[in-house]
Amino acid sequence: MAPALGANVTALLLEWQNGRQDALDKILPIVHQELRRAARRQMAGERRGHLLQPTALVNEAFLRLVDWKNVRWQSRAHFFAVAAQLMRRILVDAARNQARVKRGGGALRVSLSEAADLPVQRRRDLVALDDALQVLDTFDPRKRQVVELRFFGGLSLDEIAGVLDVSVGTVRRDWSLARAWLHRELADMPRPPAAATAPAKR
Amino acid sequence: MNPERWERVERLYHAARPLSGTAREQFLSESTAGDAELLREVESLLRHGRPSSAGFLDAPFTVVRQVPPSSVPTLTGRTIESYIVGERIGAGGMGDVYRAHDRRLQRDVALKVLPASLLGDEDDTRRAERLRRFEQEAKVLAALNHPHIVTVYEVGLVDSAPFIAMELVEGKSLRDMIQSGPLARTEALEITAQVARALASAHEKGIVHRDIKPDNVMIRPDGYVKVLDFGVAMLRSSGGDVVSVARSGALQTLGTSAIGTPAYMSPEQITGAPVDARTDIFSLGVLLCEVLTRTNPFVGSTAVGTVMAINATPEPAMSVTGDLPRTMRDVILKALQRDPEQRFRTATEFAVALERQAADHWSRRPSVVASAVAALVIVLLVAARLYPRHAASSVDSEAARIVQSADFDSPSRAQVQASIRRYEEAIRINPTYAAAWAGLGTAHIALTYFGDVPGRETLTEAKRAAQESLRLDPSQSSAWRSLAWVSHYLEWDHPTAEREFLKAIALDPQEPRALEWYTGFLMDLGRFDEALIYTRRAQNAAPRWLIPVTTNGYIYYNTGRFDLAIVQYERALEWDPNFGVAAQQLGRVYLAQGRHALAIEQLRRSTQLMGDVPFAVADLGYALGVAGRRSEAQQMLSDLLAKRKQGHYPAFALAEIELGLGNTEAALDWLERACDEGTVGWNLPSADPFYNQVRTHPRFVRLLQRMNLPTGKN
């Protein structure tokens, strides 16, 4: 990664913070690409059976993309907000794709699903979580973001408070309720009945 | 759900959460005021929000990576160039590893087959260019020659995938060791120190490992450490670019993609900045932290936490190293400095710090001294530190006090004699004091080294004292050890000696002197593999004690592995530049290599450091003769003869010098006399390469037979 790119993303983050919405549009593809590359690297280097931690990928992307010695806290916060959201998108896309095709072709599958076959249950959970988060976003976008930052970005409650510029207490309450709500939604989610895949008895 | 209603739900949820039982029920029914749906909603959320209802949301998302085992066709059973490929012994993203047999050189090797994509997928010209560069890099790696680095033999191609043939290491990885249970601190420090030594050697040649982690460190069953995959990270390309290194010694990084394992990568490596040797120091710091605490400071920490830590100070390491001694933490934190300038400047510096730590960790044990003879004697005496079993009576405490005062830090001949007097005094006060008898036995053995009394006399005294000690208390480990010494060196009853050594070790398995003495015994019998194991055990039991380090070197010297021997001696001398035994044995190695001037310099130094003890003097005289400085050797010979006439000087020393002068018959005369006297040198002649020149001489063979030693050349 050329240092120029780091400076670029840093500058874009600043612009975005200063209200330039189009800056975000430029950041997204760069971060997205970096996350995929980081995933590929981690896949290539790690041993069979190792854990893949998307949160580590977010980390790595941040370190590589942002001139982190020269950005203020707010820029970091914004970066993590973006990266966590993208990570969610990547993982969920991978899960949805895996559910459809077995393997091969496509940038997303190369980056994640090919090397890291998501177990069926994880796949379902991820897709269901994504659906639920979309619903949650309609009436409480901040809680949606708290979940994203925590689950896909790996941030602590303190860090989330910094990112969202609210008190830790608020984040804790948000998390508690969002978690309860999601647990309920996921528990109530209709699962494919076992009989559907089993041959009918005669 | 509409936001207003959600707001009400939220308010009620948080208000009701701290309540329980009827209080909660009452509160909810009152505040929902007949809105049954609202009540159901809040109740169900409270139910699902219980901390006990753990779900997959509670930890950040992770996936276990699963590679289908069938994805790579096996090479087992195939023949590749001169290699017959055996079972697959490892697999990973970096390729599969097979056990293989090299028909040409009749040796077993490890064959690592790298992904074909390493060479890129473009046209043949570019592939050929990449392959050429790959081979060039592999040559650099093959030039790495260090006992703690797995040797690369050659590289080649199989089905257009590059492979590396390398030394096969039996043992397990440090990762497996960490996972199977906590390592003792000294063990953790010593393993890390050995890795640091390996890094230092590679760094000198301009090679950076770039992927130091527990998976790449193998521990052989004898405790010996081997670093794997040196520079393989460098060969590997993520984007297809082969990263280049070591051009005319200068370090240069082409390509910018970060290669390595994130949790062990240095900040500069993660950010894709150019890296140098200091990135390995950072990674080794992470490894050290992990082996000491079983926690990797950068795994499982949150995103911002990692960034902050890497940005400023090694904070995550601070939190996981809380239980470690402060100096040990300091070493970790120094390696983990974000700024490469603030880390250890070299891997050697890191290694020394680790070795110190290992030693300090042992400092609750009796301290060990610098001078060689002192070290030797203290070996013998410290063991006699006594823990009276019946300290109730004042007589016993007085005896104990006297005995304790026989334990000293810088022993000379006079001090050994003084300690003998103290033990005797303790025994006079309490004749049934078993530990004092044992100490007396050890002290008499120590006296042998100064050479002014025939060995047979002191060793007979030692035996008597040890037997008395065991009669009073059969569990005196150090008395068994003394008995074994006498059985081996004086009576040449080696089976008995072995039983006694093993008895001593069984009674006190962590007592380093028994392990060390037994190592010498094994060497004399030509059992070098076992000797290596016991000298490692002695080192682990007493990291501060340099004798086992030199003994380790002596085993290598005896088996002709001179470069390995030198590493050990240099390690000892780096720790203590005035350690005479290391200087003496290093001199022997130089001599064996034909580097006479260097040898004589070291040997002369060793006699100064050790106060002219016979075994050092003898070596110097021998070296002078071999180096052609005959008149000096002759002069030494006549000086020693004069000494012998006045009182006593051990015959083995005279034998050695005659041997150096090429006077075989005279040498054998003296050696036969040495047998009668009961002292024949540092080790028995069977394990002394000096005697190689007379090894098949009928008189020498008879001598070995008389001592019940193996007569074949070791």
Coordinates of C-alpha atoms in Angstrom, one line a residue, chain B residues 99-400:
Chain B
R99 CA 8.6 -36.7 5.4
A100 CA 10.9 -37.9 2.6
H101 CA 14.0 -39.9 2.1
D102 CA 16.9 -38.6 0.0
R103 CA 18.2 -41.6 -1.8
R104 CA 21.3 -39.8 -2.9
L105 CA 22.5 -38.8 0.5
Q106 CA 20.7 -41.5 2.4
R107 CA 19.0 -39.2 4.8
D108 CA 15.5 -38.3 5.9
V109 CA 14.4 -34.8 5.1
A110 CA 11.3 -32.7 5.3
L111 CA 9.9 -31.6 2.0
K112 CA 7.8 -28.5 2.0
V113 CA 5.7 -28.0 -1.2
L114 CA 4.6 -24.4 -1.7
P115 CA 1.6 -23.3 -3.6
A116 CA 2.2 -23.2 -7.3
S117 CA 0.6 -19.8 -7.3
L118 CA 3.8 -18.6 -5.6
L119 CA 5.3 -18.3 -9.0
G120 CA 2.4 -16.4 -10.4
D121 CA 0.0 -17.4 -13.1
E122 CA 1.3 -15.2 -16.0
D123 CA 3.3 -16.2 -19.0
D124 CA 6.2 -18.6 -19.0
T125 CA 8.9 -16.0 -19.2
R126 CA 7.8 -14.3 -16.1
R127 CA 7.4 -17.6 -14.3
A128 CA 10.9 -18.6 -15.3
E129 CA 12.2 -15.2 -14.0
R130 CA 10.3 -15.8 -10.7
L131 CA 11.7 -19.3 -10.4
R132 CA 15.2 -18.0 -10.9
R133 CA 14.7 -15.4 -8.2
F134 CA 13.2 -18.0 -5.9
E135 CA 16.2 -20.3 -6.4
Q136 CA 18.5 -17.4 -5.7
E137 CA 16.7 -16.6 -2.4
A138 CA 16.7 -20.2 -1.5
K139 CA 20.5 -20.2 -1.9
V140 CA 20.7 -17.3 0.6
L141 CA 18.6 -19.4 3.0
A142 CA 20.7 -22.5 2.5
A143 CA 23.7 -20.4 3.5
L144 CA 22.1 -20.0 7.0
N145 CA 24.1 -22.3 9.1
H146 CA 23.1 -22.2 12.8
P147 CA 22.3 -25.0 15.2
H148 CA 18.9 -23.4 16.0
I149 CA 17.9 -22.8 12.4
V150 CA 16.4 -25.6 10.4
T151 CA 18.8 -26.1 7.5
V152 CA 17.6 -25.7 3.9
Y153 CA 19.2 -28.3 1.6
E154 CA 17.8 -27.4 -1.8
V155 CA 14.8 -26.2 -3.7
G156 CA 13.2 -27.6 -6.8
L157 CA 10.0 -28.0 -8.7
V158 CA 7.3 -30.6 -8.6
D159 CA 4.3 -30.3 -10.9
S160 CA 5.2 -26.6 -11.4
A161 CA 5.0 -26.0 -7.6
P162 CA 8.3 -25.1 -5.9
F163 CA 9.4 -27.3 -3.0
I164 CA 12.1 -26.9 -0.3
A165 CA 14.0 -29.8 1.0
M166 CA 15.1 -29.2 4.5
E167 CA 16.3 -30.7 7.7
L168 CA 13.8 -33.0 9.3
V169 CA 13.1 -32.1 12.9
E170 CA 11.5 -34.5 15.3
G171 CA 9.6 -33.0 18.1
K172 CA 6.7 -30.7 18.6
S173 CA 6.0 -27.1 17.9
L174 CA 6.0 -24.5 20.6
R175 CA 2.3 -23.9 19.8
D176 CA 1.6 -27.5 20.7
M177 CA 3.6 -27.1 23.9
I178 CA 1.8 -23.9 24.9
Q179 CA -1.6 -25.6 24.2
S180 CA -0.8 -28.7 26.2
G181 CA 0.0 -26.8 29.4
P182 CA 1.9 -23.9 30.9
L183 CA 5.7 -23.9 30.5
A184 CA 8.0 -23.3 33.4
R185 CA 9.2 -19.8 33.3
T186 CA 12.8 -20.7 32.9
E187 CA 11.9 -23.1 30.1
A188 CA 9.9 -20.4 28.4
L189 CA 12.8 -17.9 28.7
E190 CA 15.4 -20.4 27.5
I191 CA 13.4 -21.4 24.5
T192 CA 12.9 -17.8 23.5
A193 CA 16.6 -17.1 24.1
Q194 CA 17.5 -19.9 21.7
V195 CA 15.1 -18.4 19.1
A196 CA 16.8 -15.0 19.6
R197 CA 20.2 -16.6 19.1
A198 CA 19.0 -18.1 15.8
L199 CA 17.6 -14.7 14.7
A200 CA 20.8 -13.0 15.6
S201 CA 22.7 -15.3 13.3
A202 CA 20.3 -14.8 10.4
H203 CA 20.2 -11.0 10.9
E204 CA 23.9 -10.9 10.6
K205 CA 23.5 -12.3 7.2
G206 CA 20.8 -9.8 6.4
I207 CA 17.9 -12.2 6.6
V208 CA 14.8 -11.3 8.4
H209 CA 12.4 -14.1 9.4
R210 CA 9.1 -12.0 9.2
D211 CA 6.9 -14.7 10.6
I212 CA 8.1 -15.6 14.0
K213 CA 5.3 -17.3 16.0
P214 CA 5.0 -20.4 18.1
D215 CA 4.0 -22.5 15.1
N216 CA 7.5 -21.9 13.6
V217 CA 9.5 -23.0 16.6
M218 CA 10.1 -26.7 17.0
I219 CA 11.3 -28.3 20.3
R220 CA 13.1 -31.5 19.9
P221 CA 12.7 -34.2 22.5
D222 CA 16.0 -33.3 24.0
G223 CA 14.9 -29.7 24.5
Y224 CA 16.8 -28.3 21.6
V225 CA 15.1 -25.5 19.7
K226 CA 14.9 -25.3 15.9
V227 CA 13.4 -22.3 14.1
L228 CA 11.4 -23.2 11.0
D229 CA 10.5 -21.4 7.8
F230 CA 13.3 -18.9 7.9
G231 CA 12.8 -16.5 5.2
V232 CA 9.9 -18.5 3.7
A233 CA 7.7 -15.5 4.4
M234 CA 10.1 -13.6 2.3
L235 CA 9.9 -16.2 -0.5
R236 CA 6.2 -16.2 -0.4
S237 CA 4.3 -13.5 -2.3
S238 CA 0.9 -12.3 -1.6
G239 CA 0.4 -10.3 -4.7
G240 CA 2.8 -12.4 -6.8
D241 CA 5.8 -10.3 -6.0
V242 CA 8.7 -12.0 -4.6
V243 CA 10.2 -9.9 -1.9
S244 CA 13.8 -9.6 -2.1
V245 CA 16.4 -9.4 0.6
A246 CA 20.0 -9.6 1.3
R247 CA 21.7 -8.1 -1.7
S248 CA 25.4 -7.5 -0.8
G249 CA 24.4 -7.5 2.9
A250 CA 22.0 -4.5 2.5
L251 CA 18.5 -5.0 3.5
Q252 CA 16.0 -4.1 1.0
T253 CA 12.3 -4.7 0.7
L254 CA 10.5 -4.9 -2.6
G255 CA 6.8 -5.0 -2.6
T256 CA 4.8 -3.6 0.2
S257 CA 2.2 -6.2 1.1
A258 CA 2.3 -7.2 4.7
I259 CA 3.3 -10.8 5.1
G260 CA 3.0 -12.5 8.4
T261 CA 0.5 -13.4 11.0
P262 CA -1.4 -10.4 12.3
A263 CA -1.2 -11.2 16.0
Y264 CA 2.6 -11.4 15.8
M265 CA 3.3 -8.6 13.3
S266 CA 5.1 -5.5 14.3
P267 CA 3.4 -2.1 13.7
E268 CA 5.6 -1.3 10.8
Q269 CA 4.9 -4.7 9.3
I270 CA 1.2 -4.3 9.7
T271 CA 1.2 -1.0 8.0
G272 CA 3.3 -2.3 5.2
A273 CA 6.2 0.0 5.9
P274 CA 9.7 -1.3 5.1
V275 CA 10.8 -3.8 7.8
D276 CA 14.2 -4.8 9.1
A277 CA 15.6 -7.2 11.7
R278 CA 13.7 -5.3 14.4
T279 CA 10.4 -6.6 13.2
D280 CA 11.5 -10.1 14.3
I281 CA 12.3 -8.7 17.7
F282 CA 8.8 -7.4 18.1
S283 CA 7.3 -10.7 17.0
L284 CA 9.6 -12.6 19.4
G285 CA 8.4 -10.3 22.1
V286 CA 4.8 -11.3 21.4
L287 CA 5.9 -15.0 21.4
L288 CA 7.7 -14.5 24.7
C289 CA 4.6 -12.9 26.2
E290 CA 2.5 -15.8 25.0
V291 CA 4.8 -18.6 26.3
L292 CA 5.0 -16.9 29.7
T293 CA 1.4 -16.1 30.1
R294 CA -0.3 -18.4 27.6
T295 CA -2.0 -15.2 26.3
N296 CA -1.2 -13.4 23.1
P297 CA -1.6 -9.8 23.9
F298 CA -2.9 -9.0 20.5
V299 CA -5.4 -11.8 20.0
G300 CA -8.9 -11.2 21.1
S301 CA -8.3 -7.7 22.0
T302 CA -10.7 -5.2 20.5
A303 CA -10.0 -3.4 17.4
V304 CA -9.3 0.0 18.9
G305 CA -7.5 -1.6 21.7
T306 CA -5.0 -3.1 19.4
V307 CA -4.6 0.1 17.4
M308 CA -4.1 2.1 20.5
A309 CA -1.6 -0.4 21.9
I310 CA 0.4 -0.4 18.7
N311 CA 0.1 3.3 18.5
A312 CA 1.5 4.2 21.8
T313 CA 2.7 1.7 24.4
P314 CA 2.4 -2.1 24.6
E315 CA -0.6 -1.8 26.8
P316 CA -2.2 -5.2 26.1
A317 CA 1.0 -6.8 27.1
M318 CA 0.9 -4.8 30.4
S319 CA -2.4 -6.3 31.3
V320 CA -1.6 -9.9 30.6
T321 CA 1.9 -9.8 32.2
G322 CA 0.6 -8.7 35.6
D323 CA 1.8 -11.8 37.4
L324 CA 5.3 -11.7 36.1
P325 CA 8.3 -10.2 37.9
R326 CA 8.9 -6.6 37.0
T327 CA 12.2 -7.3 35.3
M328 CA 10.6 -10.0 33.1
R329 CA 7.8 -7.6 32.1
D330 CA 10.4 -5.0 31.2
V331 CA 12.0 -7.4 28.8
I332 CA 8.7 -8.1 27.1
L333 CA 7.8 -4.4 27.0
K334 CA 11.1 -3.4 25.6
A335 CA 10.7 -5.9 22.7
L336 CA 7.1 -4.7 22.1
Q337 CA 8.0 -1.0 21.7
R338 CA 6.0 0.5 18.9
D339 CA 9.1 2.5 17.8
P340 CA 11.7 0.1 16.5
E341 CA 14.4 2.4 17.8
Q342 CA 13.2 1.8 21.4
R343 CA 13.4 -2.0 21.1
F344 CA 16.4 -4.2 21.7
R345 CA 18.9 -3.1 19.2
T346 CA 19.9 -6.6 18.2
A347 CA 18.5 -10.1 18.7
T348 CA 21.8 -10.8 20.6
E349 CA 20.9 -8.1 23.1
F350 CA 17.5 -9.6 23.5
A351 CA 19.0 -13.1 23.9
V352 CA 21.3 -11.9 26.7
A353 CA 18.5 -10.2 28.5
L354 CA 16.5 -13.4 28.3
E355 CA 19.3 -15.5 29.5
R356 CA 19.8 -13.2 32.4
Q357 CA 16.1 -13.5 33.3
A358 CA 16.3 -17.2 33.2
A359 CA 19.3 -17.0 35.5
D360 CA 17.7 -14.5 37.9
H361 CA 14.6 -16.5 38.0
W362 CA 16.8 -19.2 39.4
S363 CA 18.5 -16.8 41.8
R364 CA 16.6 -18.2 44.8
R365 CA 18.9 -21.1 44.4
P366 CA 22.4 -21.0 45.7
S367 CA 24.4 -18.4 43.9
V368 CA 27.1 -19.6 41.5
V369 CA 30.4 -17.9 41.0
A370 CA 32.4 -16.6 38.1
S371 CA 35.7 -18.2 38.2
A372 CA 35.9 -21.6 36.6
V373 CA 37.3 -23.6 39.4
A374 CA 35.1 -21.8 41.8
A375 CA 32.1 -22.8 39.7
L376 CA 33.3 -26.3 39.6
V377 CA 33.9 -26.5 43.3
I378 CA 30.7 -24.8 44.2
V379 CA 29.0 -27.4 42.1
L380 CA 30.3 -29.9 44.4
L381 CA 29.8 -27.9 47.5
V382 CA 26.6 -26.0 47.1
A383 CA 24.9 -29.3 46.8
A384 CA 25.9 -29.8 50.3
R385 CA 23.7 -27.0 51.5
L386 CA 22.1 -28.7 54.3
Y387 CA 18.6 -29.0 55.6
P388 CA 18.9 -30.7 59.0
R389 CA 16.2 -33.2 59.6
H390 CA 16.4 -33.0 63.4
A391 CA 17.1 -29.4 64.1
A392 CA 15.5 -29.6 67.5
S393 CA 18.5 -29.9 69.6
S394 CA 20.9 -27.1 70.1
V395 CA 23.7 -29.4 69.1
D396 CA 22.1 -29.9 65.8
S397 CA 21.5 -26.2 65.2
E398 CA 25.1 -25.5 66.0
A399 CA 26.1 -28.2 63.6
A400 CA 23.8 -26.9 61.0

